[in-house]
Amino acid sequence: MAAPATLRVVRCGGGTLHGARAVFSVDAYLLCASGDFVKMYSVATEKTLRVMGGHGDLVTGIQLNPHNHMQLYSSSLDGSIKLWDFMDGIPIKTFTVGSKLLALYALASFEDSVFVVIPKSGERDTFQLVSVKLTKAAGQDLEAKELSVVLDGVDASPKCIAFGREGEYVASVKEVNLQVYFFKRKQLNRFSVSAAKTKSGNNHFMCIACHPTEDCIATGHADGKIRLWRNFYHKKEYTFSTLHWHHDTVMDLAFSLQGSSLLSGGVESVIVLWRNESEHQRDFLPRLGSAIEYISMSPDGTLCCTLHTDNRITIINSNLRFSRSIQGLIKSTNVKTGLVVDPRTKALVLNGEPGHLQFYCLQSDQQLFSLDIVQRQYIHQAGLNQTDLVKVAFSAQGEWLATVEEREEVTDPELQLKLWFYDEETQSFKLNTRISMPHEDHITDMCFRDMDEVEDESLILVTTGSDCVFKVWVMVEDTDPEGKLCVSWSCDFVGSYHNYQATNCCFSEDGSLLAVSFEETVTVWDSVTWDLKCTFCYSPGKIRNICFGRLTCSKYLIGATDHGFLCCWNLLSCALEWSAYLNIVVLQPDPLSEHIAAISWLSKDSSLFVFKPNEPRPIYIQRNFCKEKIQLAVFVPREEPETIGSAKYLWLRRSQLFFLTATQELITLSTKSLEERLTPSSKQLAVEDSLPVTPFSLLLGKHRRHQSQEDIDLGKLVVCNKPEQDSPAVKELLHTPAHVLPSASFLCPVFINSLLISKGNTSAEEVADEVEMESEKTEDDSDEERDVTEMEQEDTSPVELLGEITCKLSKSQEKELRKLRKMDYSWISAF
Amino acid sequence: MGEFEVHRVRFFGLVPAGVRCLACQPRGTRLALARTDGAVEVYNFAVNYFQEKVIPGHDSRSVEALCWAAGDRLFGAGLNGEVTEYDLARLCAARSVDGCGGPIWSMAANSNGTQLAIGCEDGSVKLFQVVPGGIEFERNLDRRKGRILCLSWHPSDTHIAAGSIDVLRVFDVCSGQTVQRIMVNYHVQKVKRECVVWSIAFLSSGTIVTSDSFGRVQFWDRERGTLVESHTVSTSAVLSLAVSEEEDSIIVGTSTGATYQFQLLPVKAGSLEKRWVRTKPFQHHTHDVRAVAHSSTALISGGLDAQLVIRPLMEKMQKKGYDAALRKFTFPHRRLVSCARKARLLLFQFSQHLELWRLGSTDETGKDGEVLPLCRMPEHLVQLKSKGPEHIYCSCVSPCGSWVAYSTASRFHLYRVQYEGNGVSIKKVPKMPKLLLPAYQLQFSSDSSSLFVASARGSVHVLQLLEPGGCKHQHTLRPPSGSPEAVYLLASSADGHWVAAVSGDWAIHIYNLKCFKHHCSVPTYSCAVTALAIHPVTNNLVIAYSDQQLFEFSIPEKQYTAWSRTVQSCGLHRVWLERDSPITHITFNPKNPSHILLHDIYMFCVLDKSLPLPDNSALLMNQGTLKQLPETARKRQLHAFKICKKFQPLLFADLLDENCLVMVERPIMDIKTQLPLPIQQKKFGT
């Protein structure tokens, strides 16, 4: 296995911006512009099926090819239009237009041209709608230079232009003006609304939609009104009616397929369905989680899809029932909680919806669940101080969860500390203790004593506050009115140091020491007697982060100051071991190894340093790996240690490092190449994963496991070692639907040949065994991960191994083997 | 110290009656309006929406429906069960015919105005023939139970649609039979609630439009009796509905005070399929919109909050200007206040009583804009209640304050008021001379020795007042050529030489009082006179017209003055001409003969004839900017119009003496508090 030369920075979720309305394909796939990718989701399973990358900048528009619904046009700020075969994820053609493309529209009535919005050359902030002729010439990369201007002075947003029924006219809105251009008559009509400013905001146009069968234009305004324009082919006798429900900006509008109803959405996160254009016949789908950014309808009209500002995608039935939601990492306004790993599910835990805690599964890029912490109705209103979640901590086993919520007030913040206990029955967290005003001022940090023992007595929670104290909370047992024993939390100890604000706290690995930083000083406390053991202070500058070293380096304490120093103190000698001049923003220890990751931010680039506390020289440095500021980082333990070729990257073996950027994009470092990374996702598509477990297969599985174990005992490793990737014939046979398979007589020789090991010393029955083993291996690998990976490691040279193992067989073993073969195993089937 | 000491009077407790129904004259320019107190008013659109005629109400004659028939004849019907024809020349009810069906709820005239249909309490629809000199009962249509609340003729006059409770029916006019009966129910979870069809319209296409108490506007097919379209516009009742003459636009009024327009619009460009679409909502009223009308260029609505709102349709307007402005009328276009200058009394005219107040006084002086403390509070001296069901036409107090006169439709009263210390005694003058009644305007001469009574047929009676409380008919002045219309405005000169009278045909006649002869008449102008006054020094007659033009006519010389000719040649300022309320009173400052004081509802103006007229580029309302300019620059900026908008709505302004003004205001908020509470509506964010 050749080691890859460098670590790759991989964007693995969150953060990406929806640049355009989503598009439903005819066969129930959802295509969505996401950052500079186009993602394809399955509407039925909510899974991400394909990520199509190729654009060099934000994708601003996607449209199905109106003449071939298996193809997709996409436009990007990099100035190119790409035509994709989205079923296979292949770019068919690339048309280079040359200027930034801000929106894309494709119409059936225009044979070989599409419409794009481009900046007007020579003028700033003015845009025009142009039609681009897409040449039919052969070749992949084409130039599309035949532009003709349709409308001048349009808005940059893709929601501000809409094409009318059958492409008869195009309507565009900007500020207080609406312009309608009729293609056939070549007539341009302009209308405007009075630029009245009311207390609910101005009445600027925000979005536009055209009725699919009638001459009717719906416009959404910043003051929450929807206007329905009719008769707009007369310059004077035009008329409009008003629908008003939204209290804030109408973000997007969509007509139903027949135009009998209109959907609107806004910051209220409510979908409003207006029937028959009547103000009094409306239905609502409330509580969609966050502000609605785009609405789109499926071509058969049965589904509607909303894209939200927090990156969620919601699919809604036509009868306004919530159908399903595709949610990766939910974008919250401010990740105050930091990145925390739930020890139970290994999910990433951070702020989700306002007042909620999201549990995000890194493997499947899906939200596992959202825990309502604040438990209060969220009111969408500008300037309203909302209660929000600011701190979260898990106990080592994940049984206890501590959360701090805070309502920002100018004079004194409203604080609440909540402790949640994991209820095995309901499989969710249950509120155990609620402490209001645990501190007089903001809580700056919180941690559990991180001990793996299951004794409840050792569980301690420490909170530090800006009110210059840190508090120690312990569990106390008492009886409730019904006489049942229950536990609750109460304050045990309050510590302070010279009336400095406590900023960070951290327990040593064995839990015997607690380090609390007070502005410029780090204090170390005995966690049993709560005596102040020693203090450390280095250079001016407040302490930003502290952490203890782990495993062999547990005698070290690391601290980062906001004057750009990283210090390492030796706890035994109480002296500074080493220090380095680095502007560290994030300091994150790996829970499974001695490694500590530090991320520095220098003017415009983030750099990563990984070091062991016992040696001042970092093991790994990656400079300028991200243009954005890294806000947070976390080590997530791997389910299985990865095989890392290069010693340089050994620190990535047990855990994986994830970062959250300022735009809330989740990125990670990977040693694998792109192809390797993508294979698991294609594997997901395969049928075998979703095979139902039948009693028969269970029985069969048990029987085979027995056999295989015995075979392993017999040193028949060679059988299991056969990697499944090597047998395309097997795969083809097993995965192709029966009705398209060629005849069995044709397949048989190919199949058998593929199973033969090149040396050709295995008998026919063994071959049959081998097939069974293989499918079994995939079933078992969750149970015996370790073994399998080790086996795969050995797999690098199967032939050599085979030789070695067979050599080792002594004569007596061979005898035993023969004996075993003669034995009757039919009794196993009785189980 | 300011130029004037101003009495800011806010104790005139006038509450205008709500608008009950509206009727546009077909192919005409007039709009008839009936109020809840039975008063009928006629507005003339051709002369800037001036309130041309007012017929005061009558207690037993409520008006539920109005319609124009046979050209310009106006009929009203009400809950007293009678159909009344109004005499618009003499401004009174001409004759009444009993409908014989109990209270009448609705009335409609056919397209050429030859037949009237009335809908009665007992469920009958009766047809009347309009004949010269009255109406004649023709026949009954098929009668069913349930009051007929609304009626509409098919434009071809063959069918009548009638709305009742829960049902609407279509009658064949020839046979008198019910040809269609449509249930307009409303079911809420198997509970049937009564559904009142408040208003109905029959379109020439055979579509019937109804508005009902559940806030729906529904379109029905007459032939099949099926519902074609239904629009829910409100959660409360839709009370009124009117269709434009082209039948492409409908206005409806709801009980929440909102009005909505429906338009018949093509579904696609160039296709024949058309659909009714609710387009513009308007919220001009706070209370029930009981009546709406659709003129060719405007949507007109009248509500229980006494407002008449005329909302022009911009798309029908050729240009922006006077006609394209939204106008709201709450107060009558005439004076309800008269002032005794010397005695400092104010007489307020209500619909059925008069109030005499003495103004307060102060002995302090202060700076410009300062509020002075009163040393004597204004005092309510007398309340005169008119007996009988008739409402008051006009009233006046003499300048010396010792005479008060008022007139109803059939009676004329003159009182002698005597002040003894703090007490007031009032004595009715007995043995009044027989006059042609009613009187439309009363005016005392400036020395309080005689009273001018404006009467029908253009005549003016001159009564001589005798001490200590008597009167004698002296003379009747008549225009030389005669006139069918009643006199509605009078002005007498300070020296007692002249009196000017304006009759309903807008002709101004000037009479010499020394020899009781017709002196001359002012050249006719094609607009209604809204106010006139004779200058005390120069005896020039100043006339304000409803198109906001001002004329000055010299009585001795029998011609327009030089200043008037300059005004006509230069033209008035555009902003002045675009004001939408007429000048209701003109007075003069004896200290400064070149000043003319005039006011309308929204402003008070001192017109200085000695200063140049402003041109269109100058700022008309420049008092604020002038204050900030230095003395020399101010001179250059000065122009003839000095306008003050501090007092709104201004019902009356007069000069008591050289530097004392009285302003009578009636704040809209004070009226609102007198009205019943509007329908409670949930408002977001409250």
Short mmCIF file of C-alpha atoms in Angstrom, two decimals, chain A residues 449-569:
data_model
loop_
_atom_site.label_atom_id
_atom_site.label_comp_id
_atom_site.label_asym_id
_atom_site.label_seq_id
_atom_site.Cartn_x
_atom_site.Cartn_y
_atom_site.Cartn_z
CA ARG A 449 -14.66 14.80 35.91
CA ASP A 450 -13.85 12.51 33.07
CA MET A 451 -13.39 9.12 34.69
CA ASP A 452 -14.16 5.84 33.10
CA GLU A 453 -15.21 4.18 36.38
CA VAL A 454 -18.90 3.75 36.57
CA GLU A 455 -19.09 4.85 40.21
CA ASP A 456 -21.57 7.62 40.46
CA GLU A 457 -19.85 9.17 43.44
CA SER A 458 -16.88 10.19 41.41
CA LEU A 459 -19.00 12.21 38.99
CA ILE A 460 -18.33 15.89 39.52
CA LEU A 461 -19.27 18.85 37.41
CA VAL A 462 -17.30 22.07 37.50
CA THR A 463 -18.52 25.35 36.12
CA THR A 464 -16.53 28.54 35.86
CA GLY A 465 -18.11 31.95 35.63
CA SER A 466 -17.34 35.54 34.94
CA ASP A 467 -18.47 36.25 38.48
CA CYS A 468 -14.94 35.23 39.58
CA VAL A 469 -15.80 31.85 41.06
CA PHE A 470 -15.83 28.27 39.95
CA LYS A 471 -18.42 25.96 41.40
CA VAL A 472 -18.31 22.24 41.95
CA TRP A 473 -21.58 20.40 41.60
CA VAL A 474 -22.13 16.90 42.96
CA MET A 475 -24.98 14.44 42.97
CA VAL A 476 -26.97 14.08 46.16
CA GLU A 477 -29.44 11.35 46.86
CA ASP A 478 -32.76 12.09 48.39
CA THR A 479 -36.26 10.75 48.38
CA ASP A 480 -39.06 12.28 46.44
CA PRO A 481 -42.58 12.69 47.94
CA GLU A 482 -43.51 9.20 46.80
CA GLY A 483 -40.63 7.75 48.75
CA LYS A 484 -38.57 6.80 45.74
CA LEU A 485 -34.85 7.27 45.79
CA CYS A 486 -33.67 9.80 43.30
CA VAL A 487 -30.61 11.86 42.64
CA SER A 488 -30.25 15.51 42.03
CA TRP A 489 -27.38 17.90 41.73
CA SER A 490 -26.31 20.58 44.13
CA CYS A 491 -23.39 22.84 44.69
CA ASP A 492 -20.59 21.37 46.78
CA PHE A 493 -17.75 23.82 46.63
CA VAL A 494 -17.17 27.38 45.49
CA GLY A 495 -13.62 28.37 44.76
CA SER A 496 -12.12 31.66 43.73
CA TYR A 497 -8.71 33.14 43.16
CA HIS A 498 -7.91 36.78 43.93
CA ASN A 499 -11.24 37.88 42.52
CA TYR A 500 -10.21 37.17 38.97
CA GLN A 501 -12.71 35.95 36.43
CA ALA A 502 -12.57 32.20 35.96
CA THR A 503 -12.24 31.42 32.27
CA ASN A 504 -11.46 27.75 31.72
CA CYS A 505 -11.47 24.54 33.63
CA CYS A 506 -10.10 21.11 32.96
CA PHE A 507 -9.64 17.83 34.83
CA SER A 508 -6.54 15.75 34.60
CA GLU A 509 -6.93 12.32 33.07
CA ASP A 510 -7.15 10.48 36.38
CA GLY A 511 -9.47 13.11 37.78
CA SER A 512 -7.31 13.96 40.74
CA LEU A 513 -6.46 17.46 39.65
CA LEU A 514 -8.56 20.29 38.44
CA ALA A 515 -7.01 23.16 36.55
CA VAL A 516 -8.91 26.41 36.51
CA SER A 517 -7.61 29.44 34.70
CA PHE A 518 -8.26 32.84 36.23
CA GLU A 519 -7.52 35.44 33.60
CA GLU A 520 -3.71 35.31 33.49
CA THR A 521 -3.18 32.58 36.04
CA VAL A 522 -3.74 28.87 35.96
CA THR A 523 -4.57 27.31 39.30
CA VAL A 524 -4.42 23.63 40.06
CA TRP A 525 -6.70 22.21 42.70
CA ASP A 526 -6.91 18.87 44.42
CA SER A 527 -10.22 17.40 43.45
CA VAL A 528 -10.76 15.60 46.74
CA THR A 529 -9.93 18.20 49.32
CA TRP A 530 -10.33 21.23 47.06
CA ASP A 531 -7.03 22.67 48.14
CA LEU A 532 -5.16 25.01 45.87
CA LYS A 533 -2.08 23.04 44.92
CA CYS A 534 -0.14 25.41 42.80
CA THR A 535 -0.49 28.27 40.35
CA PHE A 536 1.16 28.91 37.00
CA CYS A 537 1.56 32.21 35.34
CA TYR A 538 3.38 33.09 32.18
CA SER A 539 3.75 36.37 30.40
CA PRO A 540 1.02 38.94 30.17
CA GLY A 541 -2.10 37.80 28.40
CA LYS A 542 -5.16 36.00 29.51
CA ILE A 543 -5.42 32.28 29.28
CA ARG A 544 -7.51 31.25 26.30
CA ASN A 545 -7.37 27.48 26.55
CA ILE A 546 -5.95 24.93 28.93
CA CYS A 547 -5.72 21.17 28.81
CA PHE A 548 -3.94 18.35 30.51
CA GLY A 549 -1.75 15.93 28.69
CA ARG A 550 -2.83 12.32 28.49
CA LEU A 551 -1.43 8.86 28.93
CA THR A 552 2.34 9.16 29.11
CA CYS A 553 2.18 12.90 29.11
CA SER A 554 -0.29 13.30 31.94
CA LYS A 555 2.19 15.26 34.00
CA TYR A 556 1.98 18.18 31.64
CA LEU A 557 -0.51 21.02 31.52
CA ILE A 558 -0.85 23.00 28.32
CA GLY A 559 -2.17 26.53 28.12
CA ALA A 560 -2.63 29.04 25.34
CA THR A 561 -2.77 32.77 25.97
CA ASP A 562 -4.32 35.46 23.90
CA HIS A 563 -0.95 37.14 23.54
CA GLY A 564 0.11 34.34 21.35
CA PHE A 565 1.99 31.97 23.61
CA LEU A 566 1.58 28.26 23.98
CA CYS A 567 3.00 27.08 27.28
CA CYS A 568 3.60 23.67 28.72
CA TRP A 569 4.02 23.27 32.44
#
